[in-house]
mmCIF file of C-alpha atoms and ligand atoms in Angstrom:
data_model
loop_
_atom_site.group_PDB
_atom_site.id
_atom_site.type_symbol
_atom_site.label_atom_id
_atom_site.label_comp_id
_atom_site.label_asym_id
_atom_site.label_seq_id
_atom_site.Cartn_x
_atom_site.Cartn_y
_atom_site.Cartn_z
ATOM 1 C CA MET A 55 3.656 -16.867 10.523
ATOM 2 C CA ASN A 56 6.477 -17.917 8.282
ATOM 3 C CA GLY A 57 8.473 -16.103 5.826
ATOM 4 C CA ARG A 58 10.043 -12.611 5.177
ATOM 5 C CA ARG A 59 7.645 -10.056 7.082
ATOM 6 C CA VAL A 60 5.668 -7.693 4.845
ATOM 7 C CA LEU A 61 3.414 -5.075 6.132
ATOM 8 C CA VAL A 62 0.450 -4.078 3.457
ATOM 9 C CA LEU A 63 -0.771 -0.860 4.903
ATOM 10 C CA ASP A 64 -3.908 0.839 3.499
ATOM 11 C CA GLY A 65 -5.360 4.371 4.103
ATOM 12 C CA PRO A 66 -8.706 6.142 4.533
ATOM 13 C CA ASN A 67 -11.843 4.800 3.341
ATOM 14 C CA LEU A 68 -10.622 1.318 2.076
ATOM 15 C CA GLY A 69 -12.149 -0.391 4.834
ATOM 16 C CA ARG A 70 -15.297 0.393 3.072
ATOM 17 C CA LEU A 71 -14.070 -1.552 -0.075
ATOM 18 C CA GLY A 72 -17.170 -3.549 -1.386
ATOM 19 C CA VAL A 73 -20.007 -1.075 -0.465
ATOM 20 C CA ARG A 74 -17.689 1.879 -1.458
ATOM 21 C CA GLU A 75 -18.253 3.081 -5.136
ATOM 22 C CA PRO A 76 -18.104 -0.366 -6.506
ATOM 23 C CA ASP A 77 -18.008 0.644 -9.943
ATOM 24 C CA VAL A 78 -14.570 2.255 -9.290
ATOM 25 C CA TYR A 79 -13.188 -0.091 -6.659
ATOM 26 C CA GLY A 80 -14.745 -3.310 -7.348
ATOM 27 C CA SER A 81 -17.094 -5.498 -4.980
ATOM 28 C CA THR A 82 -13.950 -6.981 -2.849
ATOM 29 C CA THR A 83 -14.555 -6.375 0.718
ATOM 30 C CA HIS A 84 -11.219 -5.400 2.766
ATOM 31 C CA ALA A 85 -11.447 -8.599 4.457
ATOM 32 C CA GLU A 86 -11.152 -10.441 1.117
ATOM 33 C CA LEU A 87 -8.359 -8.368 -0.004
ATOM 34 C CA ALA A 88 -6.456 -8.896 3.076
ATOM 35 C CA GLU A 89 -7.040 -12.707 2.899
ATOM 36 C CA ARG A 90 -5.840 -12.598 -0.989
ATOM 37 C CA CYS A 91 -2.920 -10.921 0.323
ATOM 38 C CA THR A 92 -1.884 -13.108 3.151
ATOM 39 C CA ALA A 93 -2.638 -16.346 0.787
ATOM 40 C CA VAL A 94 -0.677 -14.936 -1.924
ATOM 41 C CA GLY A 95 2.262 -13.873 0.617
ATOM 42 C CA ALA A 96 2.402 -17.251 1.920
ATOM 43 C CA GLU A 97 2.863 -18.667 -1.596
ATOM 44 C CA LEU A 98 5.904 -16.185 -2.119
ATOM 45 C CA GLY A 99 7.102 -16.950 1.253
ATOM 46 C CA LEU A 100 6.439 -13.756 2.723
ATOM 47 C CA ALA A 101 4.472 -13.142 6.162
ATOM 48 C CA VAL A 102 2.178 -10.843 5.242
ATOM 49 C CA GLU A 103 0.216 -8.431 7.549
ATOM 50 C CA VAL A 104 -2.703 -6.172 6.387
ATOM 51 C CA ARG A 105 -3.580 -3.240 8.603
ATOM 52 C CA GLN A 106 -6.145 -0.536 7.510
ATOM 53 C CA THR A 107 -6.688 3.175 9.107
ATOM 54 C CA ASP A 108 -8.549 6.175 8.347
ATOM 55 C CA ASP A 109 -6.273 8.047 10.602
ATOM 56 C CA GLU A 110 -2.991 9.780 9.063
ATOM 57 C CA ALA A 111 -1.040 10.041 12.489
ATOM 58 C CA GLU A 112 -1.752 5.916 12.784
ATOM 59 C CA LEU A 113 -0.332 5.215 9.149
ATOM 60 C CA VAL A 114 2.809 7.642 9.855
ATOM 61 C CA ARG A 115 3.321 5.566 13.207
ATOM 62 C CA TRP A 116 3.410 2.481 11.215
ATOM 63 C CA LEU A 117 5.592 3.648 8.434
ATOM 64 C CA HIS A 118 7.908 4.464 11.282
ATOM 65 C CA GLU A 119 7.662 0.882 12.546
ATOM 66 C CA ALA A 120 8.414 -0.517 9.143
ATOM 67 C CA VAL A 121 11.753 1.745 8.995
ATOM 68 C CA ASP A 122 12.615 0.791 12.542
ATOM 69 C CA THR A 123 12.378 -3.149 11.863
ATOM 70 C CA ALA A 124 13.273 -2.517 7.942
ATOM 71 C CA THR A 125 10.207 -4.264 6.882
ATOM 72 C CA PRO A 126 9.009 -3.924 3.134
ATOM 73 C CA VAL A 127 5.662 -1.908 2.747
ATOM 74 C CA VAL A 128 2.998 -2.129 0.411
ATOM 75 C CA LEU A 129 0.924 1.173 0.503
ATOM 76 C CA ASN A 130 -2.411 2.309 -0.701
ATOM 77 C CA PRO A 131 -2.117 6.000 1.058
ATOM 78 C CA ALA A 132 -5.940 6.489 -0.672
ATOM 79 C CA ALA A 133 -6.514 10.184 -0.696
ATOM 80 C CA PHE A 134 -3.475 10.617 1.571
ATOM 81 C CA THR A 135 -1.687 10.148 -1.709
ATOM 82 C CA HIS A 136 -2.518 13.423 -3.296
ATOM 83 C CA TYR A 137 -1.444 15.689 -0.547
ATOM 84 C CA SER A 138 -0.100 14.429 2.599
ATOM 85 C CA TYR A 139 3.420 15.396 2.929
ATOM 86 C CA ALA A 140 3.728 13.939 6.475
ATOM 87 C CA LEU A 141 3.067 10.589 4.881
ATOM 88 C CA ARG A 142 5.558 11.300 2.188
ATOM 89 C CA ASP A 143 8.261 12.342 4.729
ATOM 90 C CA ALA A 144 7.532 8.919 6.615
ATOM 91 C CA CYS A 145 7.751 7.141 3.500
ATOM 92 C CA ALA A 146 11.111 8.656 2.539
ATOM 93 C CA GLN A 147 12.608 7.316 5.636
ATOM 94 C CA LEU A 148 12.349 3.630 4.201
ATOM 95 C CA ARG A 149 14.735 4.513 1.521
ATOM 96 C CA GLY A 150 17.906 2.293 1.554
ATOM 97 C CA VAL A 151 16.107 0.519 4.431
ATOM 98 C CA ALA A 152 13.501 -1.650 2.697
ATOM 99 C CA PRO A 153 11.270 -1.736 -0.553
ATOM 100 C CA LEU A 154 8.201 0.438 -0.429
ATOM 101 C CA VAL A 155 5.470 -0.429 -3.160
ATOM 102 C CA GLU A 156 2.901 1.968 -3.881
ATOM 103 C CA VAL A 157 -0.264 0.778 -4.886
ATOM 104 C CA HIS A 158 -3.891 1.638 -5.866
ATOM 105 C CA LEU A 159 -6.818 -0.176 -7.371
ATOM 106 C CA SER A 160 -8.122 2.299 -9.464
ATOM 107 C CA ASN A 161 -5.744 4.061 -12.071
ATOM 108 C CA PRO A 162 -5.387 7.559 -10.569
ATOM 109 C CA ALA A 163 -3.903 8.945 -13.758
ATOM 110 C CA ALA A 164 -7.019 8.000 -15.842
ATOM 111 C CA ARG A 165 -9.410 10.001 -13.126
ATOM 112 C CA GLU A 166 -9.934 13.426 -11.775
ATOM 113 C CA ALA A 167 -6.877 15.835 -12.075
ATOM 114 C CA PHE A 168 -6.233 15.967 -8.451
ATOM 115 C CA ARG A 169 -5.674 12.659 -8.383
ATOM 116 C CA HIS A 170 -2.709 12.908 -11.070
ATOM 117 C CA THR A 171 -0.497 13.898 -8.283
ATOM 118 C CA SER A 172 0.935 11.292 -5.844
ATOM 119 C CA VAL A 173 3.393 13.102 -3.115
ATOM 120 C CA VAL A 174 4.412 9.418 -2.370
ATOM 121 C CA ALA A 175 5.515 8.183 -5.742
ATOM 122 C CA GLY A 176 8.784 9.988 -5.843
ATOM 123 C CA VAL A 177 9.994 8.211 -2.744
ATOM 124 C CA ALA A 178 8.548 5.067 -3.345
ATOM 125 C CA THR A 179 10.569 1.950 -4.850
ATOM 126 C CA GLY A 180 7.752 1.771 -7.624
ATOM 127 C CA THR A 181 4.116 2.157 -8.015
ATOM 128 C CA VAL A 182 1.079 -0.226 -9.188
ATOM 129 C CA ALA A 183 -2.037 0.943 -10.046
ATOM 130 C CA GLY A 184 -5.298 0.114 -12.193
ATOM 131 C CA PHE A 185 -5.439 -3.497 -11.795
ATOM 132 C CA GLY A 186 -7.880 -3.483 -8.905
ATOM 133 C CA VAL A 187 -6.760 -6.268 -6.154
ATOM 134 C CA GLU A 188 -4.238 -7.667 -8.676
ATOM 135 C CA SER A 189 -2.367 -4.573 -7.978
ATOM 136 C CA TYR A 190 -1.532 -5.783 -4.451
ATOM 137 C CA VAL A 191 -0.682 -9.146 -5.833
ATOM 138 C CA LEU A 192 1.899 -7.737 -8.315
ATOM 139 C CA ALA A 193 3.017 -5.432 -5.482
ATOM 140 C CA LEU A 194 3.799 -8.559 -3.437
ATOM 141 C CA ARG A 195 5.310 -10.090 -6.367
ATOM 142 C CA ALA A 196 7.651 -7.112 -6.636
ATOM 143 C CA VAL A 197 8.529 -7.461 -2.890
ATOM 144 C CA ALA A 198 9.302 -11.170 -3.034
ATOM 145 C CA THR A 199 11.799 -10.427 -5.945
ATOM 146 C CA LEU A 200 13.416 -7.401 -4.327
ATOM 147 C CA THR A 201 13.829 -9.260 -1.025
ATOM 148 C CA ALA A 202 15.057 -12.455 -2.438
ATOM 149 C CA PRO A 203 18.656 -13.386 -1.558
ATOM 150 C CA SER A 204 21.181 -11.340 -4.131
ATOM 151 C CA SER A 205 17.993 -9.161 -5.113
ATOM 152 C CA PRO A 206 18.583 -5.905 -7.111
ATOM 153 C CA GLY A 207 18.039 -3.970 -3.726
ATOM 154 C CA THR A 208 15.434 -1.240 -2.315
HETATM 155 C C1 DQA B 437 -6.998 4.884 -4.460
HETATM 156 C C2 DQA B 437 -7.236 6.059 -5.466
HETATM 157 C C3 DQA B 437 -7.092 7.374 -4.713
HETATM 158 O O1 DQA B 437 -7.429 8.474 -5.489
HETATM 159 C C4 DQA B 437 -8.439 7.382 -3.787
HETATM 160 O O2 DQA B 437 -8.365 8.540 -2.935
HETATM 161 C C5 DQA B 437 -8.593 5.903 -2.900
HETATM 162 C C6 DQA B 437 -8.161 4.971 -3.523
HETATM 163 C C7 DQA B 437 -7.136 3.507 -5.183
HETATM 164 O O3 DQA B 437 -6.664 2.603 -4.685
HETATM 165 O O4 DQA B 437 -7.485 3.383 -6.491
HETATM 166 O O5 DQA B 437 -9.093 6.215 -1.816
HETATM 167 O O6 DQA B 437 -5.825 4.822 -3.689
#
């Protein structure tokens, strides 16, 4: 892989994309989402690596890895968004180290009340939500801009 490295990290149930509530999350599978992210990344000069886990501890470990290697992250924390302080604390360590863009396929603000809170948003560089797979594309564009030489920073 060539280009600046970016991790796209997907949380629980996102491996079920395509079959999971397609009215909410669309019909694109996780494999197709990953393919689109790597293709868009290549166009932007980014070496995108997409990972998905249902395991909070694994997600936390991947964020530690991103901190230790100063790697930008596009993160869909899925349901962890709404309550995982462990994940928030891991994300907070990226501040000043590398950009972190929180993404959501749906627009949580337009859904059930419990989805209106993101414990991650306050430590993210920014958030993109509500555009389906395009949320990831927009997030990758943001990372490309933020990590370009003479960028506005993290
Ligand atoms: C989600 C929104 C979350 O509320 C939900 O728990 C998910 C997916 C999204 O991408 O729209 O699993 O993060």
